[in-house]
CSV table of C-alpha atoms and ligand atoms in Angstrom, one decimal:
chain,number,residue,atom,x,y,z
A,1,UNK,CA,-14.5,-46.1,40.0
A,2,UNK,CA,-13.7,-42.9,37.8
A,3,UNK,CA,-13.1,-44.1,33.8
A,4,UNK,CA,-9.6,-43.6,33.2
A,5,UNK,CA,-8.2,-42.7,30.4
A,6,UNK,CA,-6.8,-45.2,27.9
A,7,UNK,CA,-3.4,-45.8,27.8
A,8,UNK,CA,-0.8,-48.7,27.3
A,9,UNK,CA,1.1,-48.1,30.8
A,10,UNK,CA,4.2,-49.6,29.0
A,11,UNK,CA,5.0,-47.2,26.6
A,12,UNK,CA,6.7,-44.8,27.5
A,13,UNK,CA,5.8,-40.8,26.7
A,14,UNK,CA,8.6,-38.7,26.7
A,15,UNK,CA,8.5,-35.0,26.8
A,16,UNK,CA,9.4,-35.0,23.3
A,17,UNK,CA,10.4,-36.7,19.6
A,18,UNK,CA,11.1,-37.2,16.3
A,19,UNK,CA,8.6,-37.8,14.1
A,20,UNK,CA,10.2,-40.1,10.9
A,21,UNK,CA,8.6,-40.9,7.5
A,22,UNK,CA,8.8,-43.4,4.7
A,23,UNK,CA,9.1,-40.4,2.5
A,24,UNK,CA,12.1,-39.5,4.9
A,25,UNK,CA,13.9,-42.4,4.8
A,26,UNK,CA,13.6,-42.7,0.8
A,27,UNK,CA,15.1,-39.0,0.6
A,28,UNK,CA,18.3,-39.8,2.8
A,29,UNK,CA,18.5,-43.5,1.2
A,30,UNK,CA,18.3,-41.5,-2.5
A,31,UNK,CA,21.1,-39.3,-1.2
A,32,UNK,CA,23.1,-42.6,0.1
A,33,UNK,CA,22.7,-43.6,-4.2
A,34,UNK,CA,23.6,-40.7,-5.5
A,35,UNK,CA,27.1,-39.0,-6.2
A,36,UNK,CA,27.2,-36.9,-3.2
A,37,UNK,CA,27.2,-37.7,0.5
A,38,UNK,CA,28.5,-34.3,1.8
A,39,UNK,CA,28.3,-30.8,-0.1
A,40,UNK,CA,26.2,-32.0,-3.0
A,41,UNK,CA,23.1,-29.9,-4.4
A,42,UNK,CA,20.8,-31.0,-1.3
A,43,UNK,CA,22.9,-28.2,0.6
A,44,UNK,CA,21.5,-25.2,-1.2
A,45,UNK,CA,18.6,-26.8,-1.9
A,46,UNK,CA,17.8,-27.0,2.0
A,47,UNK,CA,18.9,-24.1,2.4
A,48,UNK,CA,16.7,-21.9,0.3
A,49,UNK,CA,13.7,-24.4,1.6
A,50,UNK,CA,14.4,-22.9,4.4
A,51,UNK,CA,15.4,-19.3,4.4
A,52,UNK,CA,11.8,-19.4,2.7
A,53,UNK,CA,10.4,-21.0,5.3
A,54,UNK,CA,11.0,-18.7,8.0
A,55,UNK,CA,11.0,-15.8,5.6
A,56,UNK,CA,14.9,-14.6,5.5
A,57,UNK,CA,17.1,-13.9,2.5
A,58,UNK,CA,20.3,-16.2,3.3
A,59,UNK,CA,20.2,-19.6,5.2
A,60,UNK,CA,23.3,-21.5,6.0
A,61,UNK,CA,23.1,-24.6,6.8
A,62,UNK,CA,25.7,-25.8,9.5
A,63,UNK,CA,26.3,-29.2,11.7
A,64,UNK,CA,24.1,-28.3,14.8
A,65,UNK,CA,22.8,-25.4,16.8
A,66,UNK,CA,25.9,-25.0,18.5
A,67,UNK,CA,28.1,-24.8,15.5
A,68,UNK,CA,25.5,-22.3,14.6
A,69,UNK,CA,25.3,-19.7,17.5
A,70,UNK,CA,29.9,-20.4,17.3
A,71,UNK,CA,29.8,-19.2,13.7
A,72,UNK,CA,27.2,-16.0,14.5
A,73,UNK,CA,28.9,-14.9,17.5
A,74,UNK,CA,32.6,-15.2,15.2
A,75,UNK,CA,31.0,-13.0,12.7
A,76,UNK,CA,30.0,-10.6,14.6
A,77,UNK,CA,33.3,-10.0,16.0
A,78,UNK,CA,32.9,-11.3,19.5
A,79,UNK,CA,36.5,-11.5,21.0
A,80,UNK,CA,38.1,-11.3,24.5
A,81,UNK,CA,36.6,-7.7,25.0
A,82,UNK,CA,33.1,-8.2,23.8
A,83,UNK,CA,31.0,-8.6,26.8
A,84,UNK,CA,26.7,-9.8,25.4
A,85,UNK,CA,23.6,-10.1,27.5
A,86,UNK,CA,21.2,-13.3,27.2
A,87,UNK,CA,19.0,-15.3,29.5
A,88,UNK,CA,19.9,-17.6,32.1
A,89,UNK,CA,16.6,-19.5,30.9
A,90,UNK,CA,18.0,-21.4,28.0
A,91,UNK,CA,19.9,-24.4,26.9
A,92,UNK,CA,23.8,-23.5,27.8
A,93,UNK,CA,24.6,-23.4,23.9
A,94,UNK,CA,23.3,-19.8,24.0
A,95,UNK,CA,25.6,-18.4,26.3
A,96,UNK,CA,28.6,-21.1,25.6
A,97,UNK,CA,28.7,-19.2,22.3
A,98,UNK,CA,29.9,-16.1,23.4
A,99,UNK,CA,32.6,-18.3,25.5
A,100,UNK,CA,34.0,-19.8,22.6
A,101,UNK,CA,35.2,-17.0,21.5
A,102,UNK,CA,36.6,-15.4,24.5
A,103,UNK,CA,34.1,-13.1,25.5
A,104,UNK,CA,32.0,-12.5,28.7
A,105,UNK,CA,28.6,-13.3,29.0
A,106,UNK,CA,26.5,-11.5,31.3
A,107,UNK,CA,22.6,-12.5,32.2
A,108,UNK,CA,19.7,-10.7,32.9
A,109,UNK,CA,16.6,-12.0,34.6
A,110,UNK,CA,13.2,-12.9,32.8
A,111,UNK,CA,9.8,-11.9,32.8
A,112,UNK,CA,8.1,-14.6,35.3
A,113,UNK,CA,4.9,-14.1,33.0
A,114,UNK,CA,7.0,-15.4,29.7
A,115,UNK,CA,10.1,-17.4,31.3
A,116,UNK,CA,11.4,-14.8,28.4
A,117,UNK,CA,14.8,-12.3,29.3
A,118,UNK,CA,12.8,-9.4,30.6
A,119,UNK,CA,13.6,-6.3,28.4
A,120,UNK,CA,13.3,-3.8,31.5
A,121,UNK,CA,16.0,-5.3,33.1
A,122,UNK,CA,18.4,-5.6,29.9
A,123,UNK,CA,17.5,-2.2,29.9
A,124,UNK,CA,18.4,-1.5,33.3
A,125,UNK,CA,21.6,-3.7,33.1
A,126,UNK,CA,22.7,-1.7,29.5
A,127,UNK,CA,21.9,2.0,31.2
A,128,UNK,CA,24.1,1.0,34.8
A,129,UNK,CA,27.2,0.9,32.4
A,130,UNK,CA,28.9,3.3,30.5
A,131,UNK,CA,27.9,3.4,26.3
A,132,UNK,CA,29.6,0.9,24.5
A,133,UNK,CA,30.2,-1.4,27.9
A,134,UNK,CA,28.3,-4.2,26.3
A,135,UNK,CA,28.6,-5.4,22.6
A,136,UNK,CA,25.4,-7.3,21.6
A,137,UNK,CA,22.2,-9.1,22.8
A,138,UNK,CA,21.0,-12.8,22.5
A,139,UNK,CA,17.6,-13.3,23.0
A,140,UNK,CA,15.7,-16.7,23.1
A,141,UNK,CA,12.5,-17.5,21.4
A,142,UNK,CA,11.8,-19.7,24.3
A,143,UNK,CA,9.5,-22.8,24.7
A,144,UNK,CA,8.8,-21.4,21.0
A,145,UNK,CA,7.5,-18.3,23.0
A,146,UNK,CA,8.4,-15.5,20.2
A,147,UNK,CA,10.3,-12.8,21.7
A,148,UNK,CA,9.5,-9.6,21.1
A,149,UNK,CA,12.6,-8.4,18.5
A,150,UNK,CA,11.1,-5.2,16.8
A,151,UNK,CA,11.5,-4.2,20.6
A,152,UNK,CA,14.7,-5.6,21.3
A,153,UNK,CA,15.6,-4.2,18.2
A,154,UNK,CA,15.2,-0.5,19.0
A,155,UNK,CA,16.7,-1.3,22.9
A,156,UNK,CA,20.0,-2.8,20.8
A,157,UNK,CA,19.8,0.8,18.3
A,158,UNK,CA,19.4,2.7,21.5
A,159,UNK,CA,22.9,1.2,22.6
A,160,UNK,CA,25.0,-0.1,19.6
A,161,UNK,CA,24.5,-3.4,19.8
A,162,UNK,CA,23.9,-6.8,17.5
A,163,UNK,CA,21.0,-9.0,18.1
A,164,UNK,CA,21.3,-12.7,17.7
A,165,UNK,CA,18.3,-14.5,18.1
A,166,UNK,CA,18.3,-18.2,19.2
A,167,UNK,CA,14.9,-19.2,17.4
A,168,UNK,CA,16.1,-23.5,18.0
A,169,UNK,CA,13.0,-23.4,19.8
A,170,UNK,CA,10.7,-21.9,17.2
A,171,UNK,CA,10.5,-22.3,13.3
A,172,UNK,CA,7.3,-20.9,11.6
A,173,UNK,CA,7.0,-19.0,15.0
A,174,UNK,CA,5.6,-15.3,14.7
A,175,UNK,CA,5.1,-12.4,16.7
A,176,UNK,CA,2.8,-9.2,15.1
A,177,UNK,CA,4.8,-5.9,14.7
A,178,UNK,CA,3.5,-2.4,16.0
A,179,UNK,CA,2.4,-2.1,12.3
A,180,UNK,CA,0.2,-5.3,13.0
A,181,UNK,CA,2.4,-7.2,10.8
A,182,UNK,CA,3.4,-10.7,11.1
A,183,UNK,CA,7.0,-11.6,11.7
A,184,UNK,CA,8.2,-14.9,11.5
A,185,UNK,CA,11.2,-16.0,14.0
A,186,UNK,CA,14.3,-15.9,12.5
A,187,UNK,CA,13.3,-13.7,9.3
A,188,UNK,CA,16.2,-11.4,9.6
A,189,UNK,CA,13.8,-8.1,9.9
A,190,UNK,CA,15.1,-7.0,13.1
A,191,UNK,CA,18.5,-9.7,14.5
A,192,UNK,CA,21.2,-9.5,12.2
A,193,UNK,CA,21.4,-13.4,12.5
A,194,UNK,CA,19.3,-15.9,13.5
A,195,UNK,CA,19.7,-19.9,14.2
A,196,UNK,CA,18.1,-22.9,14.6
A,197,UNK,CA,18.5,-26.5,15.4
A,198,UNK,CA,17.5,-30.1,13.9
A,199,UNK,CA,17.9,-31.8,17.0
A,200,UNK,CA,15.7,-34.5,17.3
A,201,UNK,CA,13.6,-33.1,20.1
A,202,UNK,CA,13.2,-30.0,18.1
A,203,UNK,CA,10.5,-29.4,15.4
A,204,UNK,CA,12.2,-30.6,12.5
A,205,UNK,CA,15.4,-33.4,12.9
A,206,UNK,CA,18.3,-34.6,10.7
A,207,UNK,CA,19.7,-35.9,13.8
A,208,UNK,CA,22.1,-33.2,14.5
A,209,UNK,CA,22.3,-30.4,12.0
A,210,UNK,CA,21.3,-26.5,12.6
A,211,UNK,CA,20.7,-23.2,10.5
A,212,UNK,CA,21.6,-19.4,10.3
A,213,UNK,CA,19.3,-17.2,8.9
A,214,UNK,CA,20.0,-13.4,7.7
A,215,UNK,CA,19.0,-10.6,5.9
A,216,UNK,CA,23.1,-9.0,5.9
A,217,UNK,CA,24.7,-10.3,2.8
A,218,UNK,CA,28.6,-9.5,4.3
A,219,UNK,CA,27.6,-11.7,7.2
A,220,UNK,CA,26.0,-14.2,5.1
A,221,UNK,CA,29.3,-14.4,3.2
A,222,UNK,CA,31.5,-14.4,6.3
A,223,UNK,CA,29.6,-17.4,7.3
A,224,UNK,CA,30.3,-18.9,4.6
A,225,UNK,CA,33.6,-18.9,5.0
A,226,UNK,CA,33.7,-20.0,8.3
A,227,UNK,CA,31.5,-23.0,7.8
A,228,UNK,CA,34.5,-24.0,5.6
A,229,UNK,CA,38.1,-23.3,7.1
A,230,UNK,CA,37.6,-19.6,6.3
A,231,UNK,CA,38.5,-21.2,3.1
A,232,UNK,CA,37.2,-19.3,-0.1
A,233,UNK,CA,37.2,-20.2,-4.1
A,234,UNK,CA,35.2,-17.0,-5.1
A,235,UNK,CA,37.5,-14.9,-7.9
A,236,UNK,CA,35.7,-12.1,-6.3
A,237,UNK,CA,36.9,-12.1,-3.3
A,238,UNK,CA,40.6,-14.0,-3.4
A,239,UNK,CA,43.4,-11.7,-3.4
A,240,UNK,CA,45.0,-13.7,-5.9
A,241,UNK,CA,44.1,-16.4,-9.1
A,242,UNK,CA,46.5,-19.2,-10.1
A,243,UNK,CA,44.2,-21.3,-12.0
A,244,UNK,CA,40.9,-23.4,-11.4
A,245,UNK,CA,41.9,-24.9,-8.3
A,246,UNK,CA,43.0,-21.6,-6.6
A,247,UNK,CA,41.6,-21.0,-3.4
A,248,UNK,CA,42.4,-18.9,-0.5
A,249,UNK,CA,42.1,-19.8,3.5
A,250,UNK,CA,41.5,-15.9,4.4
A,251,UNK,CA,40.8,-16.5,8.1
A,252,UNK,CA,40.3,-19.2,11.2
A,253,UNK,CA,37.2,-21.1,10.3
A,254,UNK,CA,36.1,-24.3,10.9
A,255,UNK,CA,34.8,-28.1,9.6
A,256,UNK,CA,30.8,-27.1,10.1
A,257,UNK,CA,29.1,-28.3,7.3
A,258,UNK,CA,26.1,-30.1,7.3
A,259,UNK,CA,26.1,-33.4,4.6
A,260,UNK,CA,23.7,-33.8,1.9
A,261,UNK,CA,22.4,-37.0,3.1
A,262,UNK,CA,20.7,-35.0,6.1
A,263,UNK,CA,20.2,-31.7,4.1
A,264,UNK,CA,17.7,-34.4,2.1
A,265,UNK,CA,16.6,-35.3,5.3
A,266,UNK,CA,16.3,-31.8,6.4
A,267,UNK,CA,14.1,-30.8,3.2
A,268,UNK,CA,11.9,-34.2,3.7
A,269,UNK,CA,11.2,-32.9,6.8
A,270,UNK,CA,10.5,-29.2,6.4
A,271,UNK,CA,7.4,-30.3,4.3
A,272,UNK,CA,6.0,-31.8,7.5
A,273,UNK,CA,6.4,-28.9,9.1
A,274,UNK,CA,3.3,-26.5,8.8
A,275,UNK,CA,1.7,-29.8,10.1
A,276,UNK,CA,3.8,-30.5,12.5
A,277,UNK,CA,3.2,-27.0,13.7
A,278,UNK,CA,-0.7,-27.1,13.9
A,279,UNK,CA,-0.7,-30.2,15.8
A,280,UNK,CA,1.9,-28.4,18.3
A,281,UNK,CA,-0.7,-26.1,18.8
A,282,UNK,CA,-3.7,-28.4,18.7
A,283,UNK,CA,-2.0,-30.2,21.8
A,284,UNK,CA,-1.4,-26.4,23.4
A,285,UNK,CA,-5.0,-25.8,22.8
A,286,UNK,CA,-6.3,-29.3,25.1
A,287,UNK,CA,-3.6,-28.3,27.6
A,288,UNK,CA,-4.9,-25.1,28.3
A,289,UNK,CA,-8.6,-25.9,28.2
A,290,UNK,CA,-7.5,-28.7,31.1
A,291,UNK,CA,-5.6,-26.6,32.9
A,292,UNK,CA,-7.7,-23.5,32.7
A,293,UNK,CA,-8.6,-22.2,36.7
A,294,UNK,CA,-7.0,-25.7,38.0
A,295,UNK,CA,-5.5,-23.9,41.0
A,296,UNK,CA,-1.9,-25.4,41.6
A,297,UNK,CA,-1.0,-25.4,37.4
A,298,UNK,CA,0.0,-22.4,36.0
A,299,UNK,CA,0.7,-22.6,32.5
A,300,UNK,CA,3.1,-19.9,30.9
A,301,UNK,CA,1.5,-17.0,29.1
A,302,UNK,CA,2.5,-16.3,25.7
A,303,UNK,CA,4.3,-13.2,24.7
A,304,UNK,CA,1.3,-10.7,24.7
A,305,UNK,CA,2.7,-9.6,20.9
A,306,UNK,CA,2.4,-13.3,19.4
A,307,UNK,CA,-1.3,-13.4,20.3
A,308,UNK,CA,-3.6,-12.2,17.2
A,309,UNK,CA,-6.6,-10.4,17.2
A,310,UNK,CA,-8.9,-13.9,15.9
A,311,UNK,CA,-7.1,-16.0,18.9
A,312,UNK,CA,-4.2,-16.7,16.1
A,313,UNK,CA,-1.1,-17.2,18.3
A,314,UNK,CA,2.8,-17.3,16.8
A,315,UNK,CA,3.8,-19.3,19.9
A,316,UNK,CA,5.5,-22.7,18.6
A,317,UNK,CA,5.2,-24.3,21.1
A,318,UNK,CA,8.9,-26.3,21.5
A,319,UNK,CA,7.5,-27.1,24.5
A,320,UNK,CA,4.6,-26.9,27.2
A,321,UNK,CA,5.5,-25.4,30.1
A,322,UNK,CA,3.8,-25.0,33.8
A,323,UNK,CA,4.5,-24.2,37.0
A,324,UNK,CA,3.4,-26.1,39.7
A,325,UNK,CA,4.3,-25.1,43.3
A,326,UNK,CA,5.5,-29.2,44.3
A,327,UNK,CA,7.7,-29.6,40.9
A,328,UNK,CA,9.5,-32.4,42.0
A,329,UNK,CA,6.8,-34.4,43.5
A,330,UNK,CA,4.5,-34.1,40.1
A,331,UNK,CA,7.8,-35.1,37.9
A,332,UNK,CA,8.5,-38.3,40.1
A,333,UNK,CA,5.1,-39.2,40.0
A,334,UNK,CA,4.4,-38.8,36.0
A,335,UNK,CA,7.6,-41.0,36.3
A,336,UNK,CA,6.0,-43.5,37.6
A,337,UNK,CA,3.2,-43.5,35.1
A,338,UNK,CA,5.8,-44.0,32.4
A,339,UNK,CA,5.5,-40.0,31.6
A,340,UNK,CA,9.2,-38.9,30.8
A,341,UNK,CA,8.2,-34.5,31.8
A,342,UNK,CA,11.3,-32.7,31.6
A,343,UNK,CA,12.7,-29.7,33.3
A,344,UNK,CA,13.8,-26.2,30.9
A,345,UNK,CA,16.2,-24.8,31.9
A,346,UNK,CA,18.4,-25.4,34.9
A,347,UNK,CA,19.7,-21.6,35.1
A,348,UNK,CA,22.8,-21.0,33.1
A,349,UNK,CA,24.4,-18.9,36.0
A,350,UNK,CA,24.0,-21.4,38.4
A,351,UNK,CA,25.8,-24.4,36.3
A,352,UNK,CA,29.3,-24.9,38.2
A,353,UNK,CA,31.1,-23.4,34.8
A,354,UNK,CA,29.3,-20.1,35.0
A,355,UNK,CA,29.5,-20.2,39.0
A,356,UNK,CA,33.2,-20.8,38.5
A,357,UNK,CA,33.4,-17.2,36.3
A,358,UNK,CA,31.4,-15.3,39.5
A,359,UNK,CA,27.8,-15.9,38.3
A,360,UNK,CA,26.4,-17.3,41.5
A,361,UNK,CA,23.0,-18.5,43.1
A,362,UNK,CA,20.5,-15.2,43.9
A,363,UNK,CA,21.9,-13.5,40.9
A,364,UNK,CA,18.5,-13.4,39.4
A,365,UNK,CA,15.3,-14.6,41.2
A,366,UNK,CA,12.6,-14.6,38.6
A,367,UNK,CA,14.6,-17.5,36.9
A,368,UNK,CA,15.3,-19.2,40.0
A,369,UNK,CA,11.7,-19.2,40.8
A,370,UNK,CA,10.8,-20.5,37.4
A,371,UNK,CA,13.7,-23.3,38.1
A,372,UNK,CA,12.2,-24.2,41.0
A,373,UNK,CA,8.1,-24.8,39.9
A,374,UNK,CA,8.7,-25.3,35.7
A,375,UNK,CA,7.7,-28.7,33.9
A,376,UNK,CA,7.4,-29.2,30.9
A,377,UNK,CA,4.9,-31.9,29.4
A,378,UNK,CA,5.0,-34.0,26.4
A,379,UNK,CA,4.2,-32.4,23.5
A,380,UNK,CA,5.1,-33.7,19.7
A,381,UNK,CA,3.3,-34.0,16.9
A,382,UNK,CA,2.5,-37.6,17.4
A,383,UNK,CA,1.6,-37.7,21.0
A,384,UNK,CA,-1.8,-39.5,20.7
A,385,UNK,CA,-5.6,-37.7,22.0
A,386,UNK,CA,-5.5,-40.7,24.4
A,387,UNK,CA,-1.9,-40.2,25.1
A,388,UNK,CA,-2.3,-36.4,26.1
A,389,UNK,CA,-5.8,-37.6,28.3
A,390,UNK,CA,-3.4,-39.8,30.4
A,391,UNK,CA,-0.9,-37.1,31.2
A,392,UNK,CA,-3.5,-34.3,31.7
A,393,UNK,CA,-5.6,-36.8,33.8
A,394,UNK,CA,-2.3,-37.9,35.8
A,395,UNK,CA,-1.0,-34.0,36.0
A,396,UNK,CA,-4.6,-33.2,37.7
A,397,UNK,CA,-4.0,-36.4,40.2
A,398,UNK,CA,-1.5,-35.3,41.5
A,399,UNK,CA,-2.0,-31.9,41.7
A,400,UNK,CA,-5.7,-32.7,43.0
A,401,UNK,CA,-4.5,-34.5,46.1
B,1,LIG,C1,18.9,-27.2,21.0
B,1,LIG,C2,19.3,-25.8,21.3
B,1,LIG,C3,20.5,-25.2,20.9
B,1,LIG,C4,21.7,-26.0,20.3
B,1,LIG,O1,21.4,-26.8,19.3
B,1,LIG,P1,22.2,-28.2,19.0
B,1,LIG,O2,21.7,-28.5,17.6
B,1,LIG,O3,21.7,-29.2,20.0
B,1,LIG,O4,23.6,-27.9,19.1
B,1,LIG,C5,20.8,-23.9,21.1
B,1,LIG,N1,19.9,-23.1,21.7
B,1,LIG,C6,18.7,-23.6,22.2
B,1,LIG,C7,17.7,-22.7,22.9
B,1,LIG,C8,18.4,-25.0,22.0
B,1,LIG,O5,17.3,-25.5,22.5
């Protein structure tokens, strides 16, 4: 009999979690005591925590990713005619954005290598249309896979065109510029806005909640506004002053603020999270050694420009991906080993919404392919050494036989 390795068969390992403190729960509980349970100083505080974090000027904080991408794609001016380009490789939020506010979303396929939108063929898309066809791009740092933007960057110049990036997947992720510098995801350098979400799954929770990050200070303003009603109290920029409770609803905003008690939360957490990060890519690290020549797993590569001349990688790895040719027969059987794998993404063109706008199946291979063979395995940073054995040793079963 081989030795197996060790591991309580009745708890469960999910593909991902939350990872809560003592320290945590005193920080919301303080909030809870104090004066403030929405809008008190925790907000700022969280936010400048975390512009710092990932290395941009402005951070607002907002109710969730969703809220996030809604408020980005208003400010940008996204309206019936605006027609934007992401990745049909993503969680729907990122294209559901551009919906919200009336505009038409159009995919391109992704690099196969990556699971990331291909830049070729958002290139190719952008040149079969007339100048000034589409208005912006979305990008997605996915799997915590760092896209590329100093590229995307000079593609969107080339054409007139806003960047957004959806870095949910990836704080404290990096890629290295053609000057050899690093830049972090979401650091405003080359998107004009940036956001990112504190789901639970994600790397750091308040349970829902998300961020926007930018360098633009008219768009960090805007956003402001919209967070709250469009509502503003600056003298500096209400057309009129009746006294100290004058304020002034300048346009359609909405309710998207994020409380103090889970801004607290929020900042408890962000200290966690350079940790948090390093264990990510500890567990990335086994996963690839294991995996490494197994013919049948094919982990995905990381985006050539994240990898660092010392082995340093900026991947954040959200998530571990691979493809394996019988996907449905290795996710059934984890299942049965209590291993909750997930699937990321179902393709966005292919949900019944986006079929019902005249997206359709065959629209784009690569990320029907990638549908069809992706898994991705638990990875958090509390998933145990003996935890991470089991699944490897039960992914190499399967595959094996
Ligand atoms: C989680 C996620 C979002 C949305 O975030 P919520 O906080 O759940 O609204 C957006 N984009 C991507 C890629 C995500 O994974």
């Amino acid at each position: 009999m081989t030795q197996s390795a060790e591991h309580n068969p009745n708890k469960p390992i999910p593909y991902g979690r939350q990872h809560i403190t003592e320290a945590d729960i005193e920080a919301v509980a303080d909030t809870l005591r104090s004066d403030f349970l929405t809008q008190g100083p925790r907000v700022a505080e969280f936010e400048r925590a975390f512009a710092d974090y990932v290395g941009a000027t402005y951070a607002v904080a907002v109710s969730n990713g969703t809220a996030a991408l809604h408020l980005c794609a208003l400010a940008l001016g996204v309206n019936e005619s605006s027609r934007v380009i992401t990745t049909p490789i993503t969680f729907v939020a990122s294209a559901n954005c551009v919906r919200y506010c009336g505009g038409t979303v159009a995919f391109a396929d992704i690099d196969p290598a990556t699971a990331l939108l291909d830049i070729n063929k958002v290139r190719q898309l952008l040149e079969s249309k007339p100048q000034g066809y589409f208005s912006g791009i979305i990008p997605v740092d996915f799997a915590g896979n760092p896209v590329d933007m100093e590229a995307f960057r000079r593609l969107a110049d080339e054409h007139g065109l806003w960047l957004i990036e959806d870095a949910a997947h990836a704080p404290g992720g990096f890629f290295y510029d053609s000057k050899g510098r690093r830049q972090l995801c979401g650091n405003g350098a080359y998107a004009d806005l940036a956001i990112f979400s504190f789901h639970p799954v994600k790397h750091i929770a308040t349970g829902e909640g998300g961020m926007v990050t930018t360098n633009n200070e008219a768009l960090y303003r805007k956003l402001l506004r919209l967070r709250t009603h469009g509502i503003t109290r600056d003298p500096e920029e209400t057309e009129g002053n009746d006294g100290g409770w004058y304020m002034e609803m300048q346009e359609l905003g909405y309710n998207y603020r994020l409380p103090d008690m889970l801004c607290a939360l929020g900042i408890s957490q962000l200290q966690r999270a350079d940790a948090g990060l390093a264990r990510r890519k500890g567990i990335a690290r086994i996963y690839d050694a294991a995996f490494k020549d197994v013919a049948g797993i094919e982990p995905l590569h990381t985006e050539p420009a994240a990898l660092g001349a010392e082995g340093e990688t900026g991947h954040a790895y959200h998530l571990y991906v691979i493809r394996v040719p019988d996907r449905k027969g290795l996710y059934d059987f984890l299942r049965q080993h209590s291993i909750y794998a997930q699937v990321h993404y179902i393709p966005a063109h292919t949900m019944p919404y986006y079929r019902s706008l005249g997206h359709g199946r065959g629209d784009f291979p690569e990320a029907e392919r990638y549908y069809a063979e992706c898994l991705s395995l638990p990875m958090y940073p509390s998933l145990t050494q003996e935890e991470q054995a089991f699944v490897i040793e039960k992914v190499k079963e399967f595959v094996g036989r």
